[in-house]
Short mmCIF file of C-alpha atoms in Angstrom, two decimals:
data_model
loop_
_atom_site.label_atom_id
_atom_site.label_comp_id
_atom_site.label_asym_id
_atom_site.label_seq_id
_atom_site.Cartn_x
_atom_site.Cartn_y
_atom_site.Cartn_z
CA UNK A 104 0.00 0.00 0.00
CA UNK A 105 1.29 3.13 -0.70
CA UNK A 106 0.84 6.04 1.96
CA UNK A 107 -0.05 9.68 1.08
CA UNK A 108 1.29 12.31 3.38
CA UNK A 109 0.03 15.46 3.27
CA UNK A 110 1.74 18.79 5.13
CA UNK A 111 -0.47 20.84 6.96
CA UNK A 112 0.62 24.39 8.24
CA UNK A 113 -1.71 24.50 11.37
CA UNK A 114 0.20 27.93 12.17
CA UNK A 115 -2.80 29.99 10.59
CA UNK A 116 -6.13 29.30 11.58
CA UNK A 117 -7.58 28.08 8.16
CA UNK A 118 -9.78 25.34 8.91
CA UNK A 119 -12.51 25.61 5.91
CA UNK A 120 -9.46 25.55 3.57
CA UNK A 121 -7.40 22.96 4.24
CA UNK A 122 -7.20 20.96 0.89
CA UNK A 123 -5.14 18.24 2.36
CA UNK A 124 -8.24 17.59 4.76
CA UNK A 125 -10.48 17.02 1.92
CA UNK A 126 -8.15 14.37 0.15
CA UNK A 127 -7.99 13.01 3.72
CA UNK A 128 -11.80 12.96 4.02
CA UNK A 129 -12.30 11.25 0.89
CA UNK A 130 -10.57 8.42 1.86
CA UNK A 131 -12.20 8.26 5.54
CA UNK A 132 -15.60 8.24 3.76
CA UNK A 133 -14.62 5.12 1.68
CA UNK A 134 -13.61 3.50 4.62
CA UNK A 135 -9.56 3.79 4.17
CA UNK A 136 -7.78 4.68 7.71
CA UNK A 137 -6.01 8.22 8.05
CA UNK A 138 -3.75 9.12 10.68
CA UNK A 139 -4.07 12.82 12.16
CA UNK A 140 -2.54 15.19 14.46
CA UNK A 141 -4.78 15.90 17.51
CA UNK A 142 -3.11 18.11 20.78
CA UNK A 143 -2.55 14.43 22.65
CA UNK A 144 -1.01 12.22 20.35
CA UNK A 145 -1.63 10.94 16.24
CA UNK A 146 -4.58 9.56 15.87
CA UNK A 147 -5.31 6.62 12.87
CA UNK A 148 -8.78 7.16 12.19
CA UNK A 149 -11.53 5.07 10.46
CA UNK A 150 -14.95 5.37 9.92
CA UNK A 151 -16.47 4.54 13.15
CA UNK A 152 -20.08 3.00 11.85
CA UNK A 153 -18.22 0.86 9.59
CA UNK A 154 -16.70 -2.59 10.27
CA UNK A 155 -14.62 -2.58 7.36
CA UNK A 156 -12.63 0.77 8.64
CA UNK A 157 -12.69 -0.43 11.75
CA UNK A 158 -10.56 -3.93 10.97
CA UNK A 159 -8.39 -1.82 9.08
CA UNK A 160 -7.44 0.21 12.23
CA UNK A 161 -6.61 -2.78 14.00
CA UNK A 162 -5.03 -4.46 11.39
CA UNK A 163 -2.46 -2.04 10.61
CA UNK A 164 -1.74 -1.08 13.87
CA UNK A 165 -1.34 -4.99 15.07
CA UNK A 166 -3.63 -4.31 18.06
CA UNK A 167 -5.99 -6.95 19.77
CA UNK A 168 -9.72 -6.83 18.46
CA UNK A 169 -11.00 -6.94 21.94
CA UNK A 170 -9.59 -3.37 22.88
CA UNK A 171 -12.57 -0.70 22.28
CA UNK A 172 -11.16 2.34 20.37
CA UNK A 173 -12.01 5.99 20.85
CA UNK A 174 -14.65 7.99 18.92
CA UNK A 175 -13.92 11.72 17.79
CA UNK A 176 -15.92 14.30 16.80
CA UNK A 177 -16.06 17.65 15.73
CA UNK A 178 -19.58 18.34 17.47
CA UNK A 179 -21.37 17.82 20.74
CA UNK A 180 -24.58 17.37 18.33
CA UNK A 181 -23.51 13.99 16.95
CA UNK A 182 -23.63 12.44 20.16
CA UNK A 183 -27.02 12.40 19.75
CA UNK A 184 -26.95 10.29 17.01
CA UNK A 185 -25.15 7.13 19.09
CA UNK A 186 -25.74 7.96 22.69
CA UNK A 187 -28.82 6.82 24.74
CA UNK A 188 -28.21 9.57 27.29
CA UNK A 189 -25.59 12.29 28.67
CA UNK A 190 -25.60 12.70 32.14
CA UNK A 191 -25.18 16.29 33.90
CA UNK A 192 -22.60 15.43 35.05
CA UNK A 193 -21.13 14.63 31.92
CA UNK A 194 -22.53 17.87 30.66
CA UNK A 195 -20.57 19.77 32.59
CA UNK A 196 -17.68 18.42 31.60
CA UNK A 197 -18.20 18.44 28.35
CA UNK A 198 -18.79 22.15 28.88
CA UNK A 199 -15.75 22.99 30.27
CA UNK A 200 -13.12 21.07 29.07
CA UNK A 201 -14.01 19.99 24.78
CA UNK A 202 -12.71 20.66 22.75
CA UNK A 203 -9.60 19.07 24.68
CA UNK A 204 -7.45 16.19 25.86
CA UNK A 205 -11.19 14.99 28.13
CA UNK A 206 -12.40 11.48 27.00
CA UNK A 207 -15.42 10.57 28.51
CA UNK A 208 -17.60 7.02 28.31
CA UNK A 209 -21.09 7.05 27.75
CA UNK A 210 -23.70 4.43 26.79
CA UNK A 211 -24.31 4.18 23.26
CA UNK A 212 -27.21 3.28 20.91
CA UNK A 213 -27.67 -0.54 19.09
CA UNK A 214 -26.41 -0.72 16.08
CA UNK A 215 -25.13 2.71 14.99
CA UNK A 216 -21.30 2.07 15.55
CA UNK A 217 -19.15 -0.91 14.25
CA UNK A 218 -19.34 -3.46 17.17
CA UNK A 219 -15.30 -3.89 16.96
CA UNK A 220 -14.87 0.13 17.38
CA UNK A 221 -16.63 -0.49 21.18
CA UNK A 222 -15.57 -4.19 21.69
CA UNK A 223 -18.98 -5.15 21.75
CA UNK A 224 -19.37 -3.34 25.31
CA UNK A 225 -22.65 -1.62 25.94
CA UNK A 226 -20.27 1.54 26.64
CA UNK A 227 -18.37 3.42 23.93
CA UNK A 228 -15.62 6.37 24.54
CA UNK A 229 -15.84 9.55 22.72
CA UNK A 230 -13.54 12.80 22.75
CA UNK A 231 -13.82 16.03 20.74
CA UNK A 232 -10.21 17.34 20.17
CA UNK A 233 -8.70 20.78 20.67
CA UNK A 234 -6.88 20.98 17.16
CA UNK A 235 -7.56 22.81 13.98
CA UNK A 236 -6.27 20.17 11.34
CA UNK A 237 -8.26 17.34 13.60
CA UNK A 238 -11.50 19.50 13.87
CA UNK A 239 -11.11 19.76 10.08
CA UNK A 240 -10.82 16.82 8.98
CA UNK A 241 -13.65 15.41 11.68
CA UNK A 242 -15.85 18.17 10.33
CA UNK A 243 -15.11 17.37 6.32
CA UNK A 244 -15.87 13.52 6.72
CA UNK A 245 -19.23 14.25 9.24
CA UNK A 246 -18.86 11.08 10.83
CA UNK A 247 -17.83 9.67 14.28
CA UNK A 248 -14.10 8.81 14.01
CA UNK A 249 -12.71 5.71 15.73
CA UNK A 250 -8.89 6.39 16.35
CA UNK A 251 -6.37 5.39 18.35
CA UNK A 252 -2.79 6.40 18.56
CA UNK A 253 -1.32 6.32 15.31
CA UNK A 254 1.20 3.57 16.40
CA UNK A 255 2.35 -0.32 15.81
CA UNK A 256 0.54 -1.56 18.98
CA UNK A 257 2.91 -1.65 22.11
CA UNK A 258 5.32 1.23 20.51
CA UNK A 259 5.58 4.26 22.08
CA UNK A 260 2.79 6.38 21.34
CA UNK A 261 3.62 9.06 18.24
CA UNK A 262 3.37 13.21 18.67
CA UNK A 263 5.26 13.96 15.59
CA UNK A 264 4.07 13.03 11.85
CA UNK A 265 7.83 11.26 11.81
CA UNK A 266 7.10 8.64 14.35
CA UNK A 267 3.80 7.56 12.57
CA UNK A 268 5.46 7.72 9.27
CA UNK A 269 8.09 5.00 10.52
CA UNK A 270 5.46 2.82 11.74
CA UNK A 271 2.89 2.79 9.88
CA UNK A 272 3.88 3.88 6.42
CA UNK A 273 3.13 0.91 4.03
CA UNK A 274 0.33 -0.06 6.11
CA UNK A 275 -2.26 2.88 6.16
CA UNK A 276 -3.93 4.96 3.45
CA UNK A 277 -2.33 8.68 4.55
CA UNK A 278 -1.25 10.67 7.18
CA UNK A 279 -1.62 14.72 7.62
CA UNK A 280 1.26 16.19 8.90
CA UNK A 281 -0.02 18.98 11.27
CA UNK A 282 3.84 18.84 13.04
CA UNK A 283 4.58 18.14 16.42
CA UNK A 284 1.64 17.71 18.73
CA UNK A 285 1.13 19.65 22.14
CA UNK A 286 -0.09 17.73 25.67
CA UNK A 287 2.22 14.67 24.64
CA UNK A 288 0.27 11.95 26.87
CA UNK A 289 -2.78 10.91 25.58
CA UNK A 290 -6.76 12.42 26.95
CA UNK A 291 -7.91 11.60 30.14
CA UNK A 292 -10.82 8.99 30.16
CA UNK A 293 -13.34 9.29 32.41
CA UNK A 294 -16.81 7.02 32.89
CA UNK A 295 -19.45 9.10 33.08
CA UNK A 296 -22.39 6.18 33.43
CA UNK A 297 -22.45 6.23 37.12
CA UNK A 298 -23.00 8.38 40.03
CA UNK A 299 -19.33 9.07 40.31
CA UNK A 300 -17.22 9.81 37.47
CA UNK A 301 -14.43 7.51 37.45
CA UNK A 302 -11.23 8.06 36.13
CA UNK A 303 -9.71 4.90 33.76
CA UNK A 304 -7.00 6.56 32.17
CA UNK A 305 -5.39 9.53 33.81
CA UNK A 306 -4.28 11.75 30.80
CA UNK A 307 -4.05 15.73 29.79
CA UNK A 308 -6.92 16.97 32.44
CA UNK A 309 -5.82 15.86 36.08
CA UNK A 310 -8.02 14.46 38.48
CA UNK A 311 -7.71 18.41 40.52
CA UNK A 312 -8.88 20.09 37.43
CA UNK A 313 -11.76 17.62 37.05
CA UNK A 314 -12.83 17.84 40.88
CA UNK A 315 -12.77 21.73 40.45
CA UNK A 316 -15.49 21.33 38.39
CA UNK A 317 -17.96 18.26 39.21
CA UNK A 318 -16.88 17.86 42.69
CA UNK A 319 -15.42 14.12 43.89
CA UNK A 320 -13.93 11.99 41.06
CA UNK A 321 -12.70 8.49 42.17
CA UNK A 322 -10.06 6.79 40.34
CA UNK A 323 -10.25 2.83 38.62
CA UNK A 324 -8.61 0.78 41.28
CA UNK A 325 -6.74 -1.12 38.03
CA UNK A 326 -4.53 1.76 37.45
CA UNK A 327 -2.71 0.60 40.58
CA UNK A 328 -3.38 -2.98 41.13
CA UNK A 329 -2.57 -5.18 38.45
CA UNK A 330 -4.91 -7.79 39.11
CA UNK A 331 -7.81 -5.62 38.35
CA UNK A 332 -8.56 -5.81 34.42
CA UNK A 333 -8.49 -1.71 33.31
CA UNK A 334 -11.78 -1.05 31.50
CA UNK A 335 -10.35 2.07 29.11
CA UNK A 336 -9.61 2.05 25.76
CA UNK A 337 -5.69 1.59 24.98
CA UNK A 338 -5.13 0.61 28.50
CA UNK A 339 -5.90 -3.33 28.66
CA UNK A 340 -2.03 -4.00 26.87
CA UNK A 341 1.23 -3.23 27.29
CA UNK A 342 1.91 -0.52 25.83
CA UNK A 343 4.65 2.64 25.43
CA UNK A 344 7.90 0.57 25.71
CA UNK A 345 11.06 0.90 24.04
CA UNK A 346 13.12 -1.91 22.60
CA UNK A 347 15.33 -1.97 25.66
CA UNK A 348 13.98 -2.75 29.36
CA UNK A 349 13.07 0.22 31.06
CA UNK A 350 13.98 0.31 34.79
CA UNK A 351 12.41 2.78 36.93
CA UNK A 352 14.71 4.03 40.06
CA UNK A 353 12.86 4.49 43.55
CA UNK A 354 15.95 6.11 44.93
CA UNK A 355 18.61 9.13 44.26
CA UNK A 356 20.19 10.46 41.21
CA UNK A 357 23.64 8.73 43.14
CA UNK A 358 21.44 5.21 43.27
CA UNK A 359 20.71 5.61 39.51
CA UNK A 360 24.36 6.71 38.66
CA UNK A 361 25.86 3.56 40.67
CA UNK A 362 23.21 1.56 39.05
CA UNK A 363 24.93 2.97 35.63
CA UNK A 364 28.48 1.79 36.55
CA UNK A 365 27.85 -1.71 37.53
CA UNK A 366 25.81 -1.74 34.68
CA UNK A 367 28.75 -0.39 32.70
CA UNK A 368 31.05 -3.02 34.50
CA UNK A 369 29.29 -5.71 32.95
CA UNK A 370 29.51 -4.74 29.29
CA UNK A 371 26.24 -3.84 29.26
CA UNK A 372 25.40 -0.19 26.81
CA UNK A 373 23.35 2.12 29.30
CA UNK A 374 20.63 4.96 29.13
CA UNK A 375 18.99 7.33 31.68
CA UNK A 376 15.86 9.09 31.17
CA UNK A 377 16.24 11.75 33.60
CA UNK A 378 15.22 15.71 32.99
CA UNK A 379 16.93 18.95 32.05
CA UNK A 380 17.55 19.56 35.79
CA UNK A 381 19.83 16.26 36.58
CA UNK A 382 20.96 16.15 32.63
CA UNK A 383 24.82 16.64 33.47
CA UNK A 384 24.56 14.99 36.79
CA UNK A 385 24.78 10.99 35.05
CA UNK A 386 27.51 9.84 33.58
CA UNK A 387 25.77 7.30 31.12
CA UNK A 388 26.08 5.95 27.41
CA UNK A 389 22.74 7.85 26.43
CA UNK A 390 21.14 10.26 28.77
CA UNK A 391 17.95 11.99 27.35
CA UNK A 392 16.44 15.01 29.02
CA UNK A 393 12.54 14.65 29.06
CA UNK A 394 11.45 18.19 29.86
CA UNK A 395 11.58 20.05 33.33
CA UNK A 396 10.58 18.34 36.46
CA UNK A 397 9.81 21.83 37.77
CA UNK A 398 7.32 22.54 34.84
CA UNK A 399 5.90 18.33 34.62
CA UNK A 400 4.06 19.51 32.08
CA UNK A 401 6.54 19.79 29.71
CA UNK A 402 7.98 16.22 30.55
CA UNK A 403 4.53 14.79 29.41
CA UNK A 404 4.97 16.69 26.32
CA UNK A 405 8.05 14.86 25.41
CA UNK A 406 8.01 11.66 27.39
CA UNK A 407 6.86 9.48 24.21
CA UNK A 408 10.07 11.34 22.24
CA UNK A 409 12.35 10.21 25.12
CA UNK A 410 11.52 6.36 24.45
CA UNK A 411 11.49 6.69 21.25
CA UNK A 412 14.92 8.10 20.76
CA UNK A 413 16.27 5.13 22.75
CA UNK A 414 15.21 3.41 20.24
CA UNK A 415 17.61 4.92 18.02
CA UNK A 416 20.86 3.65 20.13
CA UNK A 417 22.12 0.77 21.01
CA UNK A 418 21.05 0.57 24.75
CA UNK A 419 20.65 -2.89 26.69
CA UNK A 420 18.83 -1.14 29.45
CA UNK A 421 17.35 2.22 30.44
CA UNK A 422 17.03 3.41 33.90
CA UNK A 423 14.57 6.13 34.74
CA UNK A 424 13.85 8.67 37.51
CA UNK A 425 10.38 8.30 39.24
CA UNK A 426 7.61 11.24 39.20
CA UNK A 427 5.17 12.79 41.79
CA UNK A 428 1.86 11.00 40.95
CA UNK A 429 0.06 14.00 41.40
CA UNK A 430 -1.52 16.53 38.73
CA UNK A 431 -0.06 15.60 35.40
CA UNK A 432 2.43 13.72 37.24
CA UNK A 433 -0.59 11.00 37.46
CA UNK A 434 -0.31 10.60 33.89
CA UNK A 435 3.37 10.50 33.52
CA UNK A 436 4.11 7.58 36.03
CA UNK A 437 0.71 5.48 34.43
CA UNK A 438 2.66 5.98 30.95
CA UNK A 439 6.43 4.93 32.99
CA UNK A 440 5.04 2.15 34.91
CA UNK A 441 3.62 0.68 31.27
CA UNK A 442 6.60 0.85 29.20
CA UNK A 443 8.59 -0.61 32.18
CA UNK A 444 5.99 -3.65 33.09
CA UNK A 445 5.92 -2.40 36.22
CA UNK A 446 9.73 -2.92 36.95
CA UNK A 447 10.76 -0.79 39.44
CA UNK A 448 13.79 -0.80 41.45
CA UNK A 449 14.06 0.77 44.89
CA UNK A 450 16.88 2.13 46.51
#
């Protein structure tokens, strides 16, 4: 297959003229799969009514059938064309935080969306993203958009056109290049079908922000206990890792760096995914500095990056500083904790 890619400059706010969005459409309509920029991460979008579209989503990324994919739209009226309800609470959210990195799960309608977009649950995830070449594509097609990250399944997720291009090109219709994307972790997901929203995947919108606004959110107990089978899209596999083991370090930045030199000792090539802060503190093969860990925003930004470019060396094994698990910091150490299967070494 061959794989148009089409350059988008998202500088200028031009959303009813982007050509490339129309080519892109075109194929989304007949049921091809795209791949997109959104502020999170790529997307690879298919038509999300269609099981044809659908298969092809999972086929090219290499993903398991059984995972339920994420719908996107361009506006809150579609919803009424899938969902049996919204919930206030749901409402409010939806008020406040879309477009944006905010999915929330709703119960949807028989027979309107492809059963392998929502796994055959009763339950289907939706998200209206905060990006112009997104919003213009999603408004172009006029359909509900199944996509998730624009990645071969268990790669590190992609937020520049690049990454996507080396894994999926070959294997997927086109890809827009909007450039770089922005939040760098994927959208929060949050089930809105109870009493209590409950947060399954913690993402771009913290649990704070979310309280702020709808008062107490409790959090899926299977984000910290892996015995408990997650119930959010993208979440039920491992996912995020680099070709090397990823280690992360309970401990000091001395703990990591003696971890390093027996490491070292043993003929083994060694990387540390640390921040711009402790950058010339290791003394390591690779060292990669993922953002501030003042400002933990912009280590979510480029934390996907970071494993990635591991990829590009030679490392045997990565070791990794740990995170507060607070605010975006939630989001960061789900993402760690993924790509290292849980390893962690403490000190």
């Amino acid at each position: 297959m061959i794989t148009k890619r089409w350059p988008v400059d998202n500088s200028v706010d031009k959303e009813d003229s982007y050509s490339q969005c129309s080519q892109a459409a075109d194929l989304l309509k007949n049921n091809e799969v795209v791949a997109f920029p959104t502020e999170t991460v790529y997307g690879l979008g298919g038509n999300a009514k269609s099981d044809e579209a659908v298969s092809k989503i999972f086929e090219a990324k290499g993903r398991p059938s059984d995972n339920p994919l994420i719908i996107h739209i361009a506006d809150k009226a579609q919803l009424n064309a899938f969902i049996t309800e919204i919930p206030q609470k749901a409402q409010t959210l939806m008020e406040q935080f879309w477009p944006g990195p905010l999915t929330l799960i709703f119960t949807h309608k028989e027979g309107v969306l492809s059963q392998y977009a929502t796994a055959g649950l009763s339950t289907v995830a939706v998200r209206m993203p905060d990006h112009p070449v997104a919003l213009a594509l999603l408004k172009k097609t006029g359909l509900p958009i199944a996509a998730p990250s624009a990645n071969r399944s268990g790669r590190p997720s992609p937020t520049t056109a690049d990454h996507v291009w080396e894994d999926l090109n070959g294997r997927i219709a086109g890809l827009v290049d909007g450039g770089p994307t922005g939040v760098g972790v994927e959208s929060t997901v949050v089930d809105c079908t109870g009493e209590v929203p409950v947060i399954l995947r913690p993402g771009g919108i913290t649990r704070e922000q979310l309280e702020e606004v709808v008062g107490e959110v409790s959090v899926d107990p299977a984000l910290t206990d892996e015995s408990q089978a997650p119930k959010s899209p993208g979440m039920k596999y491992r996912h995020y890792a680099p070709d090397a083991p990823l280690y992360l370090v309970e401990g000091t930045r001395e703990d990591i760096q003696q971890l390093v030199e027996d490491k070292k000792q043993e003929g083994l090539s060694v990387g540390v995914l640390t921040t711009v802060e402790n950058r010339g503190f290791y003394h390591a093969d690779y060292v990669y500095a993922c953002g501030q860990r003042e400002k933990l925003e912009t280590v979510a930004s480029s934390l996907y990056e970071a494993l990635r470019y591991f990829n590009t060396t030679d490392a045997d094994i990565i070791f990794c500083e740990m995170f507060p698990g607070e605010g975006v910091g939630h989001a960061i150490m789900n993402r760690l904790m993924k790509a290292a299967g849980h390893r962690i070494i403490s000190r």
